[in-house]
Tab-separated table of C-alpha atoms and ligand atoms in Angstrom:
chain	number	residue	atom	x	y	z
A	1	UNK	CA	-11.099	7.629	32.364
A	2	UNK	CA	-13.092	4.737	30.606
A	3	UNK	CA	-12.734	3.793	26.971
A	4	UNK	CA	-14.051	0.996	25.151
A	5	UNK	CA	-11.670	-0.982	23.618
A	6	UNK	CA	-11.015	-4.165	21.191
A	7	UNK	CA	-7.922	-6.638	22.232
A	8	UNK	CA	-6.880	-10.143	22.265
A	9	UNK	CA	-6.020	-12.207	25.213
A	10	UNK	CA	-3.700	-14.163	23.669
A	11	UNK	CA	-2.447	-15.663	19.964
A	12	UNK	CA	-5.324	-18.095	19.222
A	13	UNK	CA	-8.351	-16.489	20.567
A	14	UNK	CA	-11.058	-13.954	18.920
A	15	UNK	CA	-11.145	-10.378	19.730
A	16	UNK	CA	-12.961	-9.048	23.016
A	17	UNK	CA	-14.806	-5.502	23.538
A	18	UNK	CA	-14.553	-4.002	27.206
A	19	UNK	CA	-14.379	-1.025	28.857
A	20	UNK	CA	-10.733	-0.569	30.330
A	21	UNK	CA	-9.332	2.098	32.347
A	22	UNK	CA	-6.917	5.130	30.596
A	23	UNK	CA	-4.333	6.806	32.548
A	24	UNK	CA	-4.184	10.537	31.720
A	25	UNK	CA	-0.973	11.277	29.418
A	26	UNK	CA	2.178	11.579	30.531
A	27	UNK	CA	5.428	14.127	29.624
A	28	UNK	CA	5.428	13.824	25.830
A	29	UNK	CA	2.336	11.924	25.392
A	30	UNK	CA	-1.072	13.088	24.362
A	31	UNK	CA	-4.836	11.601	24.861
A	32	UNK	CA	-6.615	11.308	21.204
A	33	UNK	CA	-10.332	10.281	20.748
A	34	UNK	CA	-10.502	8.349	17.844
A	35	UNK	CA	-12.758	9.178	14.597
A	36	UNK	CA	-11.590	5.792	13.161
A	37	UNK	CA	-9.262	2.707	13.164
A	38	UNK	CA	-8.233	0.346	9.878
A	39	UNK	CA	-8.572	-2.829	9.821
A	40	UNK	CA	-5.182	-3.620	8.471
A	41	UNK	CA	-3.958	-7.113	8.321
A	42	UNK	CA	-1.192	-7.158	10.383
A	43	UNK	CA	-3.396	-6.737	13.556
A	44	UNK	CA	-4.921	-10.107	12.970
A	45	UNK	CA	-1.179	-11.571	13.199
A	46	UNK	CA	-1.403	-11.168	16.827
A	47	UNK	CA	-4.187	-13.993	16.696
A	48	UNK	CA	-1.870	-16.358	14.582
A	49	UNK	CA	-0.030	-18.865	16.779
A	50	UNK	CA	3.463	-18.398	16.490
A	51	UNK	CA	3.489	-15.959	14.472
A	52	UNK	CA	5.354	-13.482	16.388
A	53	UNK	CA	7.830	-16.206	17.715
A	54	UNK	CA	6.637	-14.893	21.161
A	55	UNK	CA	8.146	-11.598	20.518
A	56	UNK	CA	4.134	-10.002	21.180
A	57	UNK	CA	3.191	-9.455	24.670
A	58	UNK	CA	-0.254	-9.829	25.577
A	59	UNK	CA	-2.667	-9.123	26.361
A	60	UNK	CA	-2.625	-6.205	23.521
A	61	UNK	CA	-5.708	-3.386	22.272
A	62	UNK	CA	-5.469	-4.208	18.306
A	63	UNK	CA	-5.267	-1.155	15.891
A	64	UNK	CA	-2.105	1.232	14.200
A	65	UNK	CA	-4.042	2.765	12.177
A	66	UNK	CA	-5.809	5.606	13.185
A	67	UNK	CA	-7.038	9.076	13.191
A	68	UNK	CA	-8.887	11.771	15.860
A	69	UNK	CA	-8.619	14.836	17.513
A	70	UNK	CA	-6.356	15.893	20.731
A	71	UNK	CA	-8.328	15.926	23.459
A	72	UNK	CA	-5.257	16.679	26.147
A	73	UNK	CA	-0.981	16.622	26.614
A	74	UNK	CA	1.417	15.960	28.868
A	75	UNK	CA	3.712	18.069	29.916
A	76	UNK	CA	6.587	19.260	27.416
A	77	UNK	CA	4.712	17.740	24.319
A	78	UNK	CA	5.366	20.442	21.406
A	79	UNK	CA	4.173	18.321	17.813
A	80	UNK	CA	0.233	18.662	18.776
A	81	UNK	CA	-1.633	20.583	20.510
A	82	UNK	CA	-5.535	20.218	21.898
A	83	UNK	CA	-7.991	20.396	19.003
A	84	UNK	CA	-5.302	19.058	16.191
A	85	UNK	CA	-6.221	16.807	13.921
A	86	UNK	CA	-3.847	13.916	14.004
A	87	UNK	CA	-3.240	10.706	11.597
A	88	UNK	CA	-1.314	7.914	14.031
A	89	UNK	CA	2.281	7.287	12.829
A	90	UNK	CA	2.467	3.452	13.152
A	91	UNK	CA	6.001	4.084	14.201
A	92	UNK	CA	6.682	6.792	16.278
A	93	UNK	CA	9.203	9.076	14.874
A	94	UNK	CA	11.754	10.816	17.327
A	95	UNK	CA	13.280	12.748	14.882
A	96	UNK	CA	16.630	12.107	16.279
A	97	UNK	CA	17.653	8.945	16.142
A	98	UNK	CA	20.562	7.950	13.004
A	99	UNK	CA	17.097	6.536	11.333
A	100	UNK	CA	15.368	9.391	11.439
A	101	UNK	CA	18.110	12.019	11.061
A	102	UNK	CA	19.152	10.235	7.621
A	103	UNK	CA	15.860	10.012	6.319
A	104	UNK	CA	14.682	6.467	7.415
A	105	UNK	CA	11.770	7.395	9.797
A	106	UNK	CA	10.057	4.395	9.218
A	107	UNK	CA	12.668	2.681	10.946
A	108	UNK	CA	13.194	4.698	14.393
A	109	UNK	CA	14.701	3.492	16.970
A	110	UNK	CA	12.047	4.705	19.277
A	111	UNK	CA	9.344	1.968	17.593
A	112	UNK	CA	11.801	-1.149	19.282
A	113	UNK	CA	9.482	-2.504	21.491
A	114	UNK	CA	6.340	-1.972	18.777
A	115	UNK	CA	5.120	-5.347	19.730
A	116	UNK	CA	5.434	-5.620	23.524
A	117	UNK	CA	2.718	-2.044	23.174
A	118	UNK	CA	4.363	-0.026	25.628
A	119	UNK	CA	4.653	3.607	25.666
A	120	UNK	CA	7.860	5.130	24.648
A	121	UNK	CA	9.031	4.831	28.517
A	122	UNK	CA	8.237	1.337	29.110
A	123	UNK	CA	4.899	1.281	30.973
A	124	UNK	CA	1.475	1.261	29.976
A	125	UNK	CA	-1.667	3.374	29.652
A	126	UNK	CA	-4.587	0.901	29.255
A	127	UNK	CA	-5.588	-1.396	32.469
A	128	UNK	CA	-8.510	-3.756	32.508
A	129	UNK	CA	-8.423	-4.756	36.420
A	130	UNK	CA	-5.104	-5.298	37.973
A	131	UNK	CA	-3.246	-6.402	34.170
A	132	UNK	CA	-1.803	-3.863	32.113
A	133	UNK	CA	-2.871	-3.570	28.404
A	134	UNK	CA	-0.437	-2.657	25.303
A	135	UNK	CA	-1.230	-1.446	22.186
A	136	UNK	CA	-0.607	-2.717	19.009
A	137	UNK	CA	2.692	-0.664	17.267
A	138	UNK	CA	2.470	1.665	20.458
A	139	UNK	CA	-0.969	3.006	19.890
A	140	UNK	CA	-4.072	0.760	20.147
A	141	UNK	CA	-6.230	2.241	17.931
A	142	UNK	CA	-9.388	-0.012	18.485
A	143	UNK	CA	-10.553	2.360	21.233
A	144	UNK	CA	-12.460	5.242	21.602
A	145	UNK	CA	-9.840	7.037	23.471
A	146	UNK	CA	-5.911	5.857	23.742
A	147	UNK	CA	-2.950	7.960	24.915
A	148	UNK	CA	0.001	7.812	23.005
A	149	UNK	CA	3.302	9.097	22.060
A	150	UNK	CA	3.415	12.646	20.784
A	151	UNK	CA	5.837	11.061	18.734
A	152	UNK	CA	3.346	8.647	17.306
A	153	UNK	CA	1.160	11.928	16.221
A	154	UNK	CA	1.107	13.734	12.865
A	155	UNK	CA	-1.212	16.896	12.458
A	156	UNK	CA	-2.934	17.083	9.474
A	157	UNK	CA	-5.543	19.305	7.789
A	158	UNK	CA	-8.840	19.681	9.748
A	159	UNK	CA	-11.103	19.878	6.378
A	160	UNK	CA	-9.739	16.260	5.546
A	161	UNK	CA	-12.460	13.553	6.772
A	162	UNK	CA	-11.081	11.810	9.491
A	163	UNK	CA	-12.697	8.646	8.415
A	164	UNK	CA	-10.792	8.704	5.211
A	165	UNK	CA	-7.572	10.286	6.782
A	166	UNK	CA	-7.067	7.204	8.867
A	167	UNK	CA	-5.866	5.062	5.886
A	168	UNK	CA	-2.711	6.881	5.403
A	169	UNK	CA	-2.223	5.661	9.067
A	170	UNK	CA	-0.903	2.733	7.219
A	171	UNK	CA	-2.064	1.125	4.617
A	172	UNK	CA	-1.835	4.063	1.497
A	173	UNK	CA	1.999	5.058	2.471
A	174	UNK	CA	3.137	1.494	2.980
A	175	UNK	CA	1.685	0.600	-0.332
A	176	UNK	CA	3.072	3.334	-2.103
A	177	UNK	CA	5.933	3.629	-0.563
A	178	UNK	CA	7.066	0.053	-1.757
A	179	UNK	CA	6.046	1.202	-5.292
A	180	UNK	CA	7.829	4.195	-5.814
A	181	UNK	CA	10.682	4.351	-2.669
A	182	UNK	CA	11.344	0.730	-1.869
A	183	UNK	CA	11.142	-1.022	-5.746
A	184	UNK	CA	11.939	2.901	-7.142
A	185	UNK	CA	9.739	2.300	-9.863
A	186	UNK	CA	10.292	4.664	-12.466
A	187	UNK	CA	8.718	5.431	-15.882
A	188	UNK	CA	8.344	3.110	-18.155
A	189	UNK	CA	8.400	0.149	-15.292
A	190	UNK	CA	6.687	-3.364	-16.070
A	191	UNK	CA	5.497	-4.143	-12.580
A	192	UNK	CA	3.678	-6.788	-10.950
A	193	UNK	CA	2.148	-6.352	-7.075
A	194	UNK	CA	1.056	-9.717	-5.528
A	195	UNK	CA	-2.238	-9.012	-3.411
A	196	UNK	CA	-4.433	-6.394	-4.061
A	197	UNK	CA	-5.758	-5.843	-0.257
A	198	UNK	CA	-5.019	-2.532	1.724
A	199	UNK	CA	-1.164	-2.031	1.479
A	200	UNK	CA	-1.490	-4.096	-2.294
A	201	UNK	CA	-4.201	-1.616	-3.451
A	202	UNK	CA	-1.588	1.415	-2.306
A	203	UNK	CA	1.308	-0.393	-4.271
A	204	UNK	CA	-1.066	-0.179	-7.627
A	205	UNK	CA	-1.799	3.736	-6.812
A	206	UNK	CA	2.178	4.632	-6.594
A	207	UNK	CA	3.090	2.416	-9.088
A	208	UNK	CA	1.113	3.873	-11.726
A	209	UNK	CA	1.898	7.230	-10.663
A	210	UNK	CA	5.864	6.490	-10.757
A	211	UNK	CA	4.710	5.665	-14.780
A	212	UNK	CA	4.706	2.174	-14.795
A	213	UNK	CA	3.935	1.122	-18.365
A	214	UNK	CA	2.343	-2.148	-17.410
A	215	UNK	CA	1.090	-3.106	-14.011
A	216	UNK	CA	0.062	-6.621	-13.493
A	217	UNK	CA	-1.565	-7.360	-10.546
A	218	UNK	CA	-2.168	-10.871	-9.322
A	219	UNK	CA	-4.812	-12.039	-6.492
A	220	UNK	CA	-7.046	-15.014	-6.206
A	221	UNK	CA	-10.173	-12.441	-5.420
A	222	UNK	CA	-11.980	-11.395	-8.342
A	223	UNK	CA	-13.384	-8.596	-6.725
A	224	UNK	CA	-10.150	-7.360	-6.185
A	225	UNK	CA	-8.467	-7.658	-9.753
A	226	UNK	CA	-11.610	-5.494	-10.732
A	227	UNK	CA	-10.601	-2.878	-8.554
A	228	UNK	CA	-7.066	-2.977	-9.089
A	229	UNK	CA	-8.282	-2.152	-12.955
A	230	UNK	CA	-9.768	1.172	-11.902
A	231	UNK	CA	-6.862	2.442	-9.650
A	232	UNK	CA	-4.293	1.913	-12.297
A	233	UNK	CA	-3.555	-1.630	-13.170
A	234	UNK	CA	-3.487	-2.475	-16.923
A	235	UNK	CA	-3.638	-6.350	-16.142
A	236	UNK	CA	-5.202	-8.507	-13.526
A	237	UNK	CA	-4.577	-11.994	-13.167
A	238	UNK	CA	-5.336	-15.037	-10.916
A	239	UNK	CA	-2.129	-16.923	-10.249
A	240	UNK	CA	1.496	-15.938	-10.002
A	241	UNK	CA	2.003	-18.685	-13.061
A	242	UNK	CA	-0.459	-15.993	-15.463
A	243	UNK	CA	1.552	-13.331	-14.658
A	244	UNK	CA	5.044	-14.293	-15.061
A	245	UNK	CA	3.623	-15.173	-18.719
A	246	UNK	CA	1.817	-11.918	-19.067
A	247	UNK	CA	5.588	-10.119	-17.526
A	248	UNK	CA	7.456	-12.225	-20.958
A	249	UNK	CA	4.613	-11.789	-23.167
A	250	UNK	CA	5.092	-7.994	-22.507
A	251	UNK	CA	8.798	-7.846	-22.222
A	252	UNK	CA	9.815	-10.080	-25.473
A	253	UNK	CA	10.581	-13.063	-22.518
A	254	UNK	CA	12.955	-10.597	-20.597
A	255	UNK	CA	10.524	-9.989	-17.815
A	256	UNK	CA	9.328	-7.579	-14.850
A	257	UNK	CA	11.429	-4.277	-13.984
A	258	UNK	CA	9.910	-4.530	-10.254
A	259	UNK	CA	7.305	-7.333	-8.748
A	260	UNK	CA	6.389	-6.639	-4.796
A	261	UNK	CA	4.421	-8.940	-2.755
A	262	UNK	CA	1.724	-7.455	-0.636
A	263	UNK	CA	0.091	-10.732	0.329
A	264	UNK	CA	-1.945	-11.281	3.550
A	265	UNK	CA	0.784	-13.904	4.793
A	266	UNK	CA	4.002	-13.949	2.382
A	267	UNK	CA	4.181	-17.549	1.245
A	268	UNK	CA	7.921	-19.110	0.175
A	269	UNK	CA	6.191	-19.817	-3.761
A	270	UNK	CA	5.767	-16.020	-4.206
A	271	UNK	CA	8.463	-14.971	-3.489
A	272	UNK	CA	10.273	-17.487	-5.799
A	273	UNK	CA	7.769	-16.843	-8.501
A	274	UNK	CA	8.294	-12.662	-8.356
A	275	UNK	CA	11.870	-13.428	-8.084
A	276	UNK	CA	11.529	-15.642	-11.158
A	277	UNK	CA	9.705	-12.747	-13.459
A	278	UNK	CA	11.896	-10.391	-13.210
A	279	UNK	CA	14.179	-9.452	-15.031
A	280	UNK	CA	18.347	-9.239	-14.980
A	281	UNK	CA	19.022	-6.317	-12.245
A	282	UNK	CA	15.335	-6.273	-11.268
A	283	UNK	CA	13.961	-5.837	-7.855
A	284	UNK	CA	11.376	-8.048	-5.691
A	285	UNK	CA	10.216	-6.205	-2.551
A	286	UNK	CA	8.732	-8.059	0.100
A	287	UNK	CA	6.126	-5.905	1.837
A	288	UNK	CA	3.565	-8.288	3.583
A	289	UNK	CA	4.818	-10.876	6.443
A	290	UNK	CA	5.151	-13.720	7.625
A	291	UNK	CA	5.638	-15.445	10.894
A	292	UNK	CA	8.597	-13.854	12.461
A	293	UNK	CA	11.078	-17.047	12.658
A	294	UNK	CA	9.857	-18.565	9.131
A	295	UNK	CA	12.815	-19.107	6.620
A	296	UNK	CA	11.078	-18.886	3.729
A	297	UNK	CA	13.661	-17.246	0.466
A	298	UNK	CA	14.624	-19.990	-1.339
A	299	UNK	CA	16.609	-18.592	-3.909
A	300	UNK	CA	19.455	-20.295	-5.645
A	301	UNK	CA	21.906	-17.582	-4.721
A	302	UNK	CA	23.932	-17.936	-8.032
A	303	UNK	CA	21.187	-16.908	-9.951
A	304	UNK	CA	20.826	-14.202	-7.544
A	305	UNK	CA	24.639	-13.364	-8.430
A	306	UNK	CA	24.730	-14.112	-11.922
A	307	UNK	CA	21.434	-11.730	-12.636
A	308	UNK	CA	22.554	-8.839	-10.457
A	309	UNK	CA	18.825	-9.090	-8.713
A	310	UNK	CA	17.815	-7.842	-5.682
A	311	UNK	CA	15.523	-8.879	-2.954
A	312	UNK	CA	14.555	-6.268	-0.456
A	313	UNK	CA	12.102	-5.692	2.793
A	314	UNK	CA	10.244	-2.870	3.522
A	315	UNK	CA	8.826	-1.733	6.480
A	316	UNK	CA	5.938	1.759	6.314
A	317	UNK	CA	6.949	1.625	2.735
A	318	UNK	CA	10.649	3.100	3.467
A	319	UNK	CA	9.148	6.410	3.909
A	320	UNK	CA	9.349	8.909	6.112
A	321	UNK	CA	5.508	9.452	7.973
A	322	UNK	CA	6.159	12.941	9.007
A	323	UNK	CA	6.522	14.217	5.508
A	324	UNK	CA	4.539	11.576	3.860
A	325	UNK	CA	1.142	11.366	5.158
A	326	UNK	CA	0.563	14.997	4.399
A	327	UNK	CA	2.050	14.569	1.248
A	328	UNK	CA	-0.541	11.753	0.445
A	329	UNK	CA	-3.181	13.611	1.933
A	330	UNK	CA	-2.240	16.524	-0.471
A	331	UNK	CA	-2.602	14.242	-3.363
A	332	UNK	CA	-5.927	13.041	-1.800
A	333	UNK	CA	-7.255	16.339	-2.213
A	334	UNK	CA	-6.133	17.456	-5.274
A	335	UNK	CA	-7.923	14.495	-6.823
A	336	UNK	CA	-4.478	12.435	-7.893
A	337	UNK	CA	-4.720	9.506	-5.362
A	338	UNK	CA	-7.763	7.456	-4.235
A	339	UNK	CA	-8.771	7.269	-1.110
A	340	UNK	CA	-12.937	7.119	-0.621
A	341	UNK	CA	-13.088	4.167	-3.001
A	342	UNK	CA	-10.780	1.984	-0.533
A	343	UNK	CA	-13.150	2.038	2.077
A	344	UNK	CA	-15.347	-0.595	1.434
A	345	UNK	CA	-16.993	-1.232	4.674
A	346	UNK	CA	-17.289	0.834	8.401
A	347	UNK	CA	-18.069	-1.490	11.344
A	348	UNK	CA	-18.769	-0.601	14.734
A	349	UNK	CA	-16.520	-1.553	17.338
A	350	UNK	CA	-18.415	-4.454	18.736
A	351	UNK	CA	-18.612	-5.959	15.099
A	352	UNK	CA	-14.795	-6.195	14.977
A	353	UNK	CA	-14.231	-10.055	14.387
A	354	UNK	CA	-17.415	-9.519	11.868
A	355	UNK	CA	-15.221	-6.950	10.334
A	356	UNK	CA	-11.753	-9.456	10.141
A	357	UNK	CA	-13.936	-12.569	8.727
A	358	UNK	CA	-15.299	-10.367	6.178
A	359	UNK	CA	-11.497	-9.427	5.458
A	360	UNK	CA	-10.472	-13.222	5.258
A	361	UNK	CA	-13.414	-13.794	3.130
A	362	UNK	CA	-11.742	-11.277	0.770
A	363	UNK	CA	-15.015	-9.043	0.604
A	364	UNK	CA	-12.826	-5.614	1.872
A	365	UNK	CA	-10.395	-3.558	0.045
A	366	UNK	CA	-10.231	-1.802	3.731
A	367	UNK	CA	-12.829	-1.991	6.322
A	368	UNK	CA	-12.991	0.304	9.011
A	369	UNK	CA	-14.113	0.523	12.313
A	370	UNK	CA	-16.043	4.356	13.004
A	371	UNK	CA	-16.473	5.615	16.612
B	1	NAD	N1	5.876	-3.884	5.714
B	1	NAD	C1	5.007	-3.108	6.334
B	1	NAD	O1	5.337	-2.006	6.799
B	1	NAD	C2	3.584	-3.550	6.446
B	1	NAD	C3	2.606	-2.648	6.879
B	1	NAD	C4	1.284	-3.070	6.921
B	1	NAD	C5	0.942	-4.356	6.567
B	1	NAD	N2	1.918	-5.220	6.194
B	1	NAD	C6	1.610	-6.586	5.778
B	1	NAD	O2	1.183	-6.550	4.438
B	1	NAD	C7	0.363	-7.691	4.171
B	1	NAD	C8	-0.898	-7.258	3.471
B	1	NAD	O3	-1.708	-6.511	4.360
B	1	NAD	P1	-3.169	-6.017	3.878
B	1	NAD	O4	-3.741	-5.249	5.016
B	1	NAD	O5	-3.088	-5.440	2.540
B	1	NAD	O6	-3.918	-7.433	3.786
B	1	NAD	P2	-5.241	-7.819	2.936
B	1	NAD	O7	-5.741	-9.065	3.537
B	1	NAD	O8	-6.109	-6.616	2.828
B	1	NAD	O9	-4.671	-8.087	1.449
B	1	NAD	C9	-3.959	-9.229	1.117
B	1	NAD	C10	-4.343	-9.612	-0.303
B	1	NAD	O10	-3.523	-10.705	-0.723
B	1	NAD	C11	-4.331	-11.562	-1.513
B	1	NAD	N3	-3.651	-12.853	-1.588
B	1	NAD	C12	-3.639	-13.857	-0.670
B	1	NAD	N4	-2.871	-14.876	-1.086
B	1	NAD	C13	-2.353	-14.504	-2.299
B	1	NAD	C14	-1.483	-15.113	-3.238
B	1	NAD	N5	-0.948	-16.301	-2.994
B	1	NAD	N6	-1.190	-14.439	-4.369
B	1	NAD	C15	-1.698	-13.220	-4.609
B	1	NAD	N7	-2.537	-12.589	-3.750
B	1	NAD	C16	-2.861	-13.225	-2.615
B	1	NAD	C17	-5.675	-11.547	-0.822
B	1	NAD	O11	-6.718	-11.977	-1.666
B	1	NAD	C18	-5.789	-10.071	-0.450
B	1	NAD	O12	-6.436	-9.326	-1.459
B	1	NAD	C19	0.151	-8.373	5.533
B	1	NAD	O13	1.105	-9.399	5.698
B	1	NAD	C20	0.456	-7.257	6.501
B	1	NAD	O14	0.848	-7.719	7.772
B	1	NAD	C21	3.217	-4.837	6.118
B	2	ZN	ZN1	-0.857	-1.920	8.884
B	3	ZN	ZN1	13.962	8.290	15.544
């Protein structure tokens, strides 16, 4: 069949729109039509030279997050069926694997080869002439139709909007996730969050419902600080500098329980200044990325010894996406966790590198693209 589709050729060009050809799923792999795709940051990596360290294989249909409807399975597939309504698991979970089977779906083994966009058995479902076409973390969600992974799938509620559903795709669970499983924030917390974007946005929402007494958030974007305020933050600030000062002020100088970094492209200085806030056996959690073969901790490791602190990565917010997204969803609709409000724009498809400057620019909390 034909779907319409946004990828990138290669790492320094814009994204294209074409029609490409979809094979019919496979054994354990289902075809989805798409309600709606994030525009999460980490797609736009792919069109950062070097930033993968040519571990990304184009060319590659953008998109992991996403939500739709079954249209069709494979053989054997037993998670979904035709008619579900699914949220896309940015890494597919097997269930099976030592990651999965000790609680650490986030990190299955069956999401290895996320950024060469194959299917689980190597080979490929979109085709645009003779080339074959992967998809971002396995799925490709910048298409109107994609076949993926039954793994990949996680049926969820019909009466939940799909074009709201989509964020826990990503975004909400990676965010708060890094709040309350990777930094464990717990009652009481002083926490900072660098970068109030999607996954920075999702960091506020879990920190403040772990009970974080004070929750600084720091991002150059005005617009943002003002909407961390009305998710849960109880200070906003510019610069990294404002809120180790605000961290002291608060603390009597000892400083931040927890500080995790959520910006667009980690940068060495934030990670020294969150390490630098908090406070003797205090955690920094380093959420966003950076390019793949960049050393950037420096960190006088004595000081590292001497305070007992810890610096930890986090990938899907060290959760586990089976459980979680419903569990977010849950919270979605019993009123205790925002979702409508982080949806500050819906593109079409064709208005997709509208949709990424506008994100650059700093004028989305989310955008999304609606089919
Ligand atoms: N670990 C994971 O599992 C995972 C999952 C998804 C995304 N990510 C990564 O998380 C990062 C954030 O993604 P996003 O979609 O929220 O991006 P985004 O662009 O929506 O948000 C980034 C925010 O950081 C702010 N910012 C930029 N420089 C800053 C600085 N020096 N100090 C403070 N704030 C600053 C921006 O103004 C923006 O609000 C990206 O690197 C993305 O690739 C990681
Ligand atoms: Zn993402
Ligand atoms: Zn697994």
């Amino acid at each position: 069949m034909k779907t319409k589709a946004a990828f990138v050729t290669s790492e320094d060009g814009p994204w294209h729109v074409a029609e490409l050809e979809l094979d019919p799923p496979k054994e354990h792999e289902v075809l989805i039509k798409y309600a709606a795709a994030g525009l999460c940051h980490s797609d736009e990596h792919l069109r950062s030279p070097g930033f993968w360290a040519g571990t990304a294989r184009y060319p590659m249909v953008g998109g992991h997050e996403g939500a739709g409807i079954v249209q069709a399975v494979g053989e054997s597939v037993t998670r979904v069926k035709v008619g579900d309504h699914i949220v896309c698991s940015f890494i597919p979970v097997c269930g099976k694997c030592r990651f999965c089977s000790t609680g650490l779906q986030g990190l299955c083994d069956s999401g290895s080869t996320l950024m060469q966009g194959n299917l689980t058995d190597g080979t490929y479902r979109f085709h645009l002439g003779d080339e074959d076409l992967g998809g971002n973390c396995m799925l490709g969600t910048f298409s109107e139709y994609g076949v993926l992974s039954e793994y990949s799938c996680v049926p969820i509620d019909p009466d939940i909007p799909l074009d709201v559903a989509v964020l826990v795709g990503c975004g909400v669970p990676t965010g708060w996730g890094s709040a309350v499983y990777a930094a464990d924030v717990t009652p009481g917390d002083v926490v900072i969050v660098y970068g109030s974007g999607g996954i920075g946005s999702n960091a506020v929402q879990g920190a403040a419902y772990a009970g974080a007494k004070f929750l600084i958030v720091v991002d150059p974007v005005e617009g943002k600080r003002q909407f961390a305020t009305t998710i849960g933050a109880t200070h906003a600030v510019g610069t990294a500098e404002e809120a180790d000062a605000l961290a002291k002020e608060l603390t009597r100088g000892v400083g931040a329980d927890k500080a995790i970094i959520t910006t667009g492209v980690v940068q060495s200085e934030t990670i020294s200044a969150a390490f630098n806030a908090i406070r003797k056996a205090g955690t920094v959690v380093i959420t966003g990325l950076a390019g793949l073969n960049d050393i950037n901790i420096n960190i006088p490791s004595g000081q590292l010894t001497l305070e007992g602190k810890t610096i930890r990565g986090t990938l899907y917010g060290s959760g586990n996406p089976l459980w979680e997204i419903p569990m977010l969803l849950g919270l979605y609709k019993e009123g205790r966790l925002k979702l409508d409000e982080l949806v500050t724009t819906s593109y079409k498809l064709e208005d997709i590198n509208e949709g990424y400057a506008d994100m650059w620019a700093g004028k989305n909390i989310r955008g999304i693209i609606k089919f």
